[in-house]
PDB file of C-alpha atoms in Angstrom:
ATOM      1  CA  GLY H   1      -9.439  10.890   9.792  1.00  0.00           C
ATOM      2  CA  GLU H   2      -6.934  11.572   7.057  1.00  0.00           C
ATOM      3  CA  ASN H   3      -8.082  11.957   3.443  1.00  0.00           C
ATOM      4  CA  VAL H   4      -5.562  11.811   0.593  1.00  0.00           C
ATOM      5  CA  GLU H   5      -6.478  12.922  -2.919  1.00  0.00           C
ATOM      6  CA  GLN H   6      -4.202  12.000  -5.822  1.00  0.00           C
ATOM      7  CA  HIS H   7      -4.147  13.376  -9.378  1.00  0.00           C
ATOM      8  CA  PRO H   8      -4.089  12.516 -12.177  1.00  0.00           C
ATOM      9  CA  SER H   9      -5.444   8.980 -12.191  1.00  0.00           C
ATOM     10  CA  THR H  10      -3.613   8.254 -15.453  1.00  0.00           C
ATOM     11  CA  LEU H  11      -0.600   9.954 -17.001  1.00  0.00           C
ATOM     12  CA  SER H  12       0.848   9.222 -20.401  1.00  0.00           C
ATOM     13  CA  VAL H  13       4.233  10.672 -21.421  1.00  0.00           C
ATOM     14  CA  GLN H  14       6.907  10.149 -24.026  1.00  0.00           C
ATOM     15  CA  GLU H  15      10.227   8.673 -23.022  1.00  0.00           C
ATOM     16  CA  GLY H  16      12.537  11.423 -21.836  1.00  0.00           C
ATOM     17  CA  ASP H  17       9.739  13.734 -20.721  1.00  0.00           C
ATOM     18  CA  SER H  18       9.074  14.652 -17.100  1.00  0.00           C
ATOM     19  CA  ALA H  19       6.109  13.376 -15.104  1.00  0.00           C
ATOM     20  CA  VAL H  20       4.478  15.035 -12.110  1.00  0.00           C
ATOM     21  CA  ILE H  21       1.945  13.452  -9.758  1.00  0.00           C
ATOM     22  CA  LYS H  22       0.229  15.549  -7.100  1.00  0.00           C
ATOM     23  CA  CYS H  23      -1.401  14.699  -3.783  1.00  0.00           C
ATOM     24  CA  THR H  24      -3.277  16.682  -1.175  1.00  0.00           C
ATOM     25  CA  TYR H  25      -4.015  15.656   2.391  1.00  0.00           C
ATOM     26  CA  SER H  26      -6.402  16.893   5.046  1.00  0.00           C
ATOM     27  CA  ASP H  27      -4.844  16.135   8.457  1.00  0.00           C
ATOM     28  CA  SER H  28      -2.370  18.805   9.539  1.00  0.00           C
ATOM     29  CA  ALA H  29      -0.881  16.293  12.011  1.00  0.00           C
ATOM     30  CA  SER H  30       0.482  14.178   9.151  1.00  0.00           C
ATOM     31  CA  ASN H  31       4.247  14.463   8.912  1.00  0.00           C
ATOM     32  CA  TYR H  32       5.407  11.480   6.874  1.00  0.00           C
ATOM     33  CA  PHE H  33       4.719  11.252   3.135  1.00  0.00           C
ATOM     34  CA  PRO H  34       5.910   8.170   1.245  1.00  0.00           C
ATOM     35  CA  TRP H  35       5.557   7.312  -2.423  1.00  0.00           C
ATOM     36  CA  TYR H  36       5.152   3.729  -3.563  1.00  0.00           C
ATOM     37  CA  LYS H  37       5.589   2.210  -7.014  1.00  0.00           C
ATOM     38  CA  GLN H  38       3.571  -0.842  -7.956  1.00  0.00           C
ATOM     39  CA  GLU H  39       4.619  -2.810 -11.009  1.00  0.00           C
ATOM     40  CA  LEU H  40       2.267  -5.238 -12.681  1.00  0.00           C
ATOM     41  CA  GLY H  41       1.723  -8.357 -10.586  1.00  0.00           C
ATOM     42  CA  LYS H  42       3.746  -7.084  -7.646  1.00  0.00           C
ATOM     43  CA  GLY H  43       3.148  -5.375  -4.336  1.00  0.00           C
ATOM     44  CA  PRO H  44       3.813  -1.648  -3.841  1.00  0.00           C
ATOM     45  CA  GLN H  45       7.426  -0.741  -3.107  1.00  0.00           C
ATOM     46  CA  LEU H  46       8.677   2.426  -1.443  1.00  0.00           C
ATOM     47  CA  ILE H  47      10.646   4.611  -3.844  1.00  0.00           C
ATOM     48  CA  ILE H  48      11.042   7.850  -1.896  1.00  0.00           C
ATOM     49  CA  ASP H  49       9.633   9.519   1.183  1.00  0.00           C
ATOM     50  CA  ILE H  50       9.727  12.905   2.848  1.00  0.00           C
ATOM     51  CA  ARG H  51       9.129  14.128   6.355  1.00  0.00           C
ATOM     52  CA  SER H  52       7.582  17.423   7.314  1.00  0.00           C
ATOM     53  CA  ASN H  53      10.823  19.089   8.344  1.00  0.00           C
ATOM     54  CA  VAL H  54      12.065  18.928   4.758  1.00  0.00           C
ATOM     55  CA  GLY H  55      10.680  20.785   1.730  1.00  0.00           C
ATOM     56  CA  GLU H  56      12.282  18.748  -1.018  1.00  0.00           C
ATOM     57  CA  LYS H  57      14.148  15.477  -1.420  1.00  0.00           C
ATOM     58  CA  LYS H  58      15.868  14.040  -4.478  1.00  0.00           C
ATOM     59  CA  ASP H  59      17.105  10.611  -5.422  1.00  0.00           C
ATOM     60  CA  GLN H  60      18.588  10.478  -8.904  1.00  0.00           C
ATOM     61  CA  ARG H  61      15.692  11.006 -11.355  1.00  0.00           C
ATOM     62  CA  ILE H  62      12.960  11.231  -8.758  1.00  0.00           C
ATOM     63  CA  ALA H  63      12.162  14.038  -6.353  1.00  0.00           C
ATOM     64  CA  VAL H  64       9.404  14.847  -3.917  1.00  0.00           C
ATOM     65  CA  THR H  65       8.319  18.305  -2.794  1.00  0.00           C
ATOM     66  CA  LEU H  66       6.183  19.126   0.223  1.00  0.00           C
ATOM     67  CA  ASN H  67       4.167  22.236   1.024  1.00  0.00           C
ATOM     68  CA  LYS H  68       2.812  21.811   4.544  1.00  0.00           C
ATOM     69  CA  THR H  69       1.000  25.117   4.529  1.00  0.00           C
ATOM     70  CA  ALA H  70      -1.037  24.133   1.495  1.00  0.00           C
ATOM     71  CA  LYS H  71      -1.122  20.448   2.533  1.00  0.00           C
ATOM     72  CA  HIS H  72       0.117  19.125  -0.748  1.00  0.00           C
ATOM     73  CA  PHE H  73       3.082  17.112  -1.972  1.00  0.00           C
ATOM     74  CA  SER H  74       4.246  16.026  -5.398  1.00  0.00           C
ATOM     75  CA  LEU H  75       6.364  13.373  -7.077  1.00  0.00           C
ATOM     76  CA  HIS H  76       8.571  14.460  -9.957  1.00  0.00           C
ATOM     77  CA  ILE H  77      10.197  12.000 -12.332  1.00  0.00           C
ATOM     78  CA  THR H  78      12.648  13.410 -14.863  1.00  0.00           C
ATOM     79  CA  GLU H  79      13.970  11.776 -18.039  1.00  0.00           C
ATOM     80  CA  THR H  80      11.278   9.112 -17.872  1.00  0.00           C
ATOM     81  CA  GLN H  81      12.061   5.627 -19.146  1.00  0.00           C
ATOM     82  CA  PRO H  82       9.730   2.778 -20.170  1.00  0.00           C
ATOM     83  CA  GLU H  83      10.611   0.937 -16.960  1.00  0.00           C
ATOM     84  CA  ASP H  84       9.062   3.820 -15.017  1.00  0.00           C
ATOM     85  CA  SER H  85       5.669   2.627 -16.266  1.00  0.00           C
ATOM     86  CA  ALA H  86       3.734   1.512 -13.189  1.00  0.00           C
ATOM     87  CA  VAL H  87       1.083   2.639 -10.714  1.00  0.00           C
ATOM     88  CA  TYR H  88       2.303   5.201  -8.196  1.00  0.00           C
ATOM     89  CA  PHE H  89       0.681   5.729  -4.801  1.00  0.00           C
ATOM     90  CA  CYS H  90       1.151   8.601  -2.412  1.00  0.00           C
ATOM     91  CA  ALA H  91       0.378   8.253   1.287  1.00  0.00           C
ATOM     92  CA  ALA H  92       0.313  10.308   4.465  1.00  0.00           C
ATOM     93  CA  SER H  93       0.684   9.381   8.125  1.00  0.00           C
ATOM     94  CA  GLU H  94       1.581  10.961  11.444  1.00  0.00           C
ATOM     95  CA  GLY H  95       4.830   9.088  11.829  1.00  0.00           C
ATOM     96  CA  PRO H  96       6.569   7.907  14.996  1.00  0.00           C
ATOM     97  CA  GLY H  97       4.782   9.092  18.107  1.00  0.00           C
ATOM     98  CA  GLY H  98       1.459   9.349  16.330  1.00  0.00           C
ATOM     99  CA  SER H  99      -0.648   7.079  14.167  1.00  0.00           C
ATOM    100  CA  TYR H 100       1.885   5.633  11.797  1.00  0.00           C
ATOM    101  CA  ILE H 101      -0.790   3.945   9.708  1.00  0.00           C
ATOM    102  CA  PRO H 102      -0.670   5.454   6.216  1.00  0.00           C
ATOM    103  CA  THR H 103      -3.658   6.658   4.272  1.00  0.00           C
ATOM    104  CA  PHE H 104      -3.091   5.955   0.582  1.00  0.00           C
ATOM    105  CA  GLY H 105      -4.184   7.906  -2.463  1.00  0.00           C
ATOM    106  CA  ARG H 106      -6.085   6.098  -5.240  1.00  0.00           C
ATOM    107  CA  GLY H 107      -3.012   5.754  -7.416  1.00  0.00           C
ATOM    108  CA  THR H 108      -1.726   7.134 -10.728  1.00  0.00           C
ATOM    109  CA  SER H 109      -1.117   4.851 -13.673  1.00  0.00           C
ATOM    110  CA  LEU H 110       1.986   6.190 -15.445  1.00  0.00           C
ATOM    111  CA  ILE H 111       2.616   5.049 -18.997  1.00  0.00           C
ATOM    112  CA  VAL H 112       5.913   5.942 -20.632  1.00  0.00           C
ATOM    113  CA  HIS H 113       5.881   5.487 -24.399  1.00  0.00           C
ATOM    114  CA  PRO H 114       9.212   4.560 -26.038  1.00  0.00           C
TER     115      PRO H 114
ATOM    116  CA  ASP L   1      15.861 -11.757   3.863  1.00  0.00           C
ATOM    117  CA  ALA L   2      13.319 -13.063   1.362  1.00  0.00           C
ATOM    118  CA  GLY L   3      10.902 -10.249   2.049  1.00  0.00           C
ATOM    119  CA  VAL L   4       7.251 -10.686   2.946  1.00  0.00           C
ATOM    120  CA  ILE L   5       5.978 -14.044   1.769  1.00  0.00           C
ATOM    121  CA  GLN L   6       2.362 -14.670   0.843  1.00  0.00           C
ATOM    122  CA  SER L   7       0.595 -17.822  -0.194  1.00  0.00           C
ATOM    123  CA  PRO L   8      -1.104 -18.805  -2.308  1.00  0.00           C
ATOM    124  CA  ARG L   9      -0.318 -16.346  -5.112  1.00  0.00           C
ATOM    125  CA  HIS L  10      -3.579 -17.155  -6.862  1.00  0.00           C
ATOM    126  CA  GLU L  11      -6.769 -18.637  -5.490  1.00  0.00           C
ATOM    127  CA  VAL L  12      -9.915 -19.501  -7.413  1.00  0.00           C
ATOM    128  CA  THR L  13     -12.852 -20.760  -5.406  1.00  0.00           C
ATOM    129  CA  GLU L  14     -16.580 -21.024  -5.555  1.00  0.00           C
ATOM    130  CA  MET L  15     -19.015 -18.882  -3.653  1.00  0.00           C
ATOM    131  CA  GLY L  16     -19.628 -20.201  -0.165  1.00  0.00           C
ATOM    132  CA  GLN L  17     -16.252 -21.840   0.244  1.00  0.00           C
ATOM    133  CA  GLU L  18     -13.781 -20.932   2.971  1.00  0.00           C
ATOM    134  CA  VAL L  19     -10.621 -19.151   1.861  1.00  0.00           C
ATOM    135  CA  THR L  20      -7.442 -18.819   3.915  1.00  0.00           C
ATOM    136  CA  LEU L  21      -4.659 -16.465   2.897  1.00  0.00           C
ATOM    137  CA  ARG L  22      -1.255 -16.736   4.549  1.00  0.00           C
ATOM    138  CA  CYS L  23       1.544 -14.306   5.291  1.00  0.00           C
ATOM    139  CA  LYS L  24       5.042 -14.508   6.688  1.00  0.00           C
ATOM    140  CA  PRO L  25       6.368 -11.036   7.598  1.00  0.00           C
ATOM    141  CA  ILE L  26       9.985  -9.960   7.487  1.00  0.00           C
ATOM    142  CA  SER L  27      11.851 -11.248  10.521  1.00  0.00           C
ATOM    143  CA  GLY L  28      12.136  -8.622  13.242  1.00  0.00           C
ATOM    144  CA  HIS L  29       9.275  -6.464  12.019  1.00  0.00           C
ATOM    145  CA  ASN L  30       6.799  -5.591  14.762  1.00  0.00           C
ATOM    146  CA  SER L  31       3.777  -4.619  12.711  1.00  0.00           C
ATOM    147  CA  LEU L  32       1.747  -6.525  10.128  1.00  0.00           C
ATOM    148  CA  PHE L  33      -0.957  -5.196   7.854  1.00  0.00           C
ATOM    149  CA  TRP L  34      -3.571  -6.784   5.606  1.00  0.00           C
ATOM    150  CA  TYR L  35      -4.795  -4.757   2.615  1.00  0.00           C
ATOM    151  CA  ARG L  36      -7.329  -5.379  -0.120  1.00  0.00           C
ATOM    152  CA  GLN L  37      -6.875  -3.807  -3.560  1.00  0.00           C
ATOM    153  CA  THR L  38      -9.637  -3.384  -6.115  1.00  0.00           C
ATOM    154  CA  MET L  39     -10.129  -1.064  -9.066  1.00  0.00           C
ATOM    155  CA  MET L  40     -13.214   0.444  -7.472  1.00  0.00           C
ATOM    156  CA  ARG L  41     -11.897   1.091  -3.969  1.00  0.00           C
ATOM    157  CA  GLY L  42      -8.125   1.232  -4.389  1.00  0.00           C
ATOM    158  CA  LEU L  43      -5.909   0.038  -1.531  1.00  0.00           C
ATOM    159  CA  GLU L  44      -7.928  -0.546   1.654  1.00  0.00           C
ATOM    160  CA  LEU L  45      -6.463  -1.372   5.049  1.00  0.00           C
ATOM    161  CA  LEU L  46      -8.375  -4.289   6.550  1.00  0.00           C
ATOM    162  CA  ILE L  47      -6.556  -4.900   9.835  1.00  0.00           C
ATOM    163  CA  TYR L  48      -3.190  -4.399  11.433  1.00  0.00           C
ATOM    164  CA  PHE L  49      -1.295  -6.113  14.219  1.00  0.00           C
ATOM    165  CA  ASN L  50       1.416  -4.795  16.496  1.00  0.00           C
ATOM    166  CA  ASN L  51       3.510  -7.373  18.342  1.00  0.00           C
ATOM    167  CA  ASN L  52       0.994 -10.048  17.248  1.00  0.00           C
ATOM    168  CA  VAL L  53      -1.946  -8.178  18.808  1.00  0.00           C
ATOM    169  CA  PRO L  54      -4.779  -6.888  16.580  1.00  0.00           C
ATOM    170  CA  ILE L  55      -4.860  -3.119  17.037  1.00  0.00           C
ATOM    171  CA  ASP L  56      -7.461  -1.930  14.559  1.00  0.00           C
ATOM    172  CA  ASP L  57      -9.841  -4.133  12.593  1.00  0.00           C
ATOM    173  CA  SER L  58     -12.261  -1.395  11.619  1.00  0.00           C
ATOM    174  CA  GLY L  59     -11.452  -1.985   7.975  1.00  0.00           C
ATOM    175  CA  MET L  60     -12.652  -5.573   8.008  1.00  0.00           C
ATOM    176  CA  PRO L  61     -15.732  -5.418   5.796  1.00  0.00           C
ATOM    177  CA  GLU L  62     -17.915  -8.041   7.458  1.00  0.00           C
ATOM    178  CA  ASP L  63     -17.986 -10.784  10.044  1.00  0.00           C
ATOM    179  CA  ARG L  64     -17.158 -13.182   7.240  1.00  0.00           C
ATOM    180  CA  PHE L  65     -13.601 -11.850   7.445  1.00  0.00           C
ATOM    181  CA  SER L  66     -11.269 -12.784  10.284  1.00  0.00           C
ATOM    182  CA  ALA L  67      -7.516 -12.502  10.827  1.00  0.00           C
ATOM    183  CA  LYS L  68      -5.110 -14.077  13.258  1.00  0.00           C
ATOM    184  CA  MET L  69      -1.454 -13.729  14.120  1.00  0.00           C
ATOM    185  CA  PRO L  70      -0.534 -16.663  16.378  1.00  0.00           C
ATOM    186  CA  ASN L  71       3.168 -15.727  16.409  1.00  0.00           C
ATOM    187  CA  ALA L  72       5.580 -13.126  15.096  1.00  0.00           C
ATOM    188  CA  SER L  73       6.263 -15.020  11.895  1.00  0.00           C
ATOM    189  CA  PHE L  74       2.812 -15.974  10.645  1.00  0.00           C
ATOM    190  CA  SER L  75      -0.600 -14.466   9.984  1.00  0.00           C
ATOM    191  CA  THR L  76      -3.768 -15.623   8.264  1.00  0.00           C
ATOM    192  CA  LEU L  77      -6.727 -13.848   6.726  1.00  0.00           C
ATOM    193  CA  LYS L  78      -9.812 -16.024   6.452  1.00  0.00           C
ATOM    194  CA  ILE L  79     -13.021 -15.447   4.531  1.00  0.00           C
ATOM    195  CA  GLN L  80     -15.925 -17.725   5.394  1.00  0.00           C
ATOM    196  CA  PRO L  81     -18.153 -17.973   3.449  1.00  0.00           C
ATOM    197  CA  SER L  82     -16.626 -16.299   0.412  1.00  0.00           C
ATOM    198  CA  GLU L  83     -18.688 -14.225  -2.030  1.00  0.00           C
ATOM    199  CA  PRO L  84     -17.964 -13.000  -5.589  1.00  0.00           C
ATOM    200  CA  ARG L  85     -17.575  -9.408  -4.317  1.00  0.00           C
ATOM    201  CA  ASP L  86     -14.584 -10.578  -2.260  1.00  0.00           C
ATOM    202  CA  SER L  87     -12.630 -11.017  -5.483  1.00  0.00           C
ATOM    203  CA  ALA L  88      -9.569  -8.768  -5.209  1.00  0.00           C
ATOM    204  CA  VAL L  89      -5.825  -8.786  -4.633  1.00  0.00           C
ATOM    205  CA  TYR L  90      -4.974  -9.135  -0.949  1.00  0.00           C
ATOM    206  CA  PHE L  91      -1.636  -7.798   0.255  1.00  0.00           C
ATOM    207  CA  CYS L  92       0.187  -8.397   3.459  1.00  0.00           C
ATOM    208  CA  ALA L  93       2.781  -5.845   4.563  1.00  0.00           C
ATOM    209  CA  SER L  94       5.119  -5.602   7.518  1.00  0.00           C
ATOM    210  CA  SER L  95       6.888  -2.678   9.112  1.00  0.00           C
ATOM    211  CA  PRO L  96       9.626  -2.100  11.670  1.00  0.00           C
ATOM    212  CA  ARG L  97       7.437   0.233  13.734  1.00  0.00           C
ATOM    213  CA  ASP L  98      10.157   1.400  16.021  1.00  0.00           C
ATOM    214  CA  THR L  99      12.270   2.901  13.252  1.00  0.00           C
ATOM    215  CA  ASP L 100      10.243   4.445  10.465  1.00  0.00           C
ATOM    216  CA  ASN L 101       6.967   4.124   8.668  1.00  0.00           C
ATOM    217  CA  GLU L 102       8.057   2.256   5.553  1.00  0.00           C
ATOM    218  CA  GLN L 103       5.860  -0.693   4.786  1.00  0.00           C
ATOM    219  CA  PHE L 104       7.227  -3.734   2.991  1.00  0.00           C
ATOM    220  CA  PHE L 105       4.580  -5.388   0.871  1.00  0.00           C
ATOM    221  CA  GLY L 106       4.321  -8.990  -0.173  1.00  0.00           C
ATOM    222  CA  PRO L 107       3.540 -10.002  -3.761  1.00  0.00           C
ATOM    223  CA  GLY L 108      -0.167 -10.374  -3.017  1.00  0.00           C
ATOM    224  CA  THR L 109      -2.768 -13.101  -3.399  1.00  0.00           C
ATOM    225  CA  ARG L 110      -5.171 -12.719  -6.304  1.00  0.00           C
ATOM    226  CA  LEU L 111      -8.506 -14.126  -5.137  1.00  0.00           C
ATOM    227  CA  THR L 112     -11.301 -14.962  -7.552  1.00  0.00           C
ATOM    228  CA  VAL L 113     -14.621 -16.111  -6.145  1.00  0.00           C
ATOM    229  CA  LEU L 114     -16.914 -17.581  -8.791  1.00  0.00           C
TER     230      LEU L 114
END
């Protein structure tokens, strides 16, 4: 089955700095890679996703890059703000037509200091 | 839509008691998932349903755990008898399987077994 590794487990940055979270996966059949943000006391919420036919996707201050050859993908947050503080999860799944059940990474606790 | 609804939000019980967690998925979503989140093990998939039918329950830790989905708008996760090691946050999520893989999580139920 799929195995997703996520690093780092904790990340502390100053407001305005950039933050990068990296994930690797093992199943070459995976082609859908979502990122979820979990705020304290809430359930995870999708913030951005990427499919295997795309190398990079941006949405305002967040971006995700995918390297299918190396089986890794990353979340980039620029100009971090205190409200970005949360736990971020990456995941991988085969997508429509395959097993769409995601395998989640262990999560990264991002702390943005004002 | 109100999103995925879970009840109760918090549950404190004593070892040996029966616990029932409830979930109402987003209307029109075909798939429903139950997850358990702990610091030690991260986010674990317990069971998922497609069109009210249990598809994969391999994540259910023991026979003490059972889940049902009697109709498209309601699911329960039952633990009987409960044990202190069952203490965790339990999330329900739903997904419109026919479109994409995004999962919509509920706010979770924080279970404490004394």
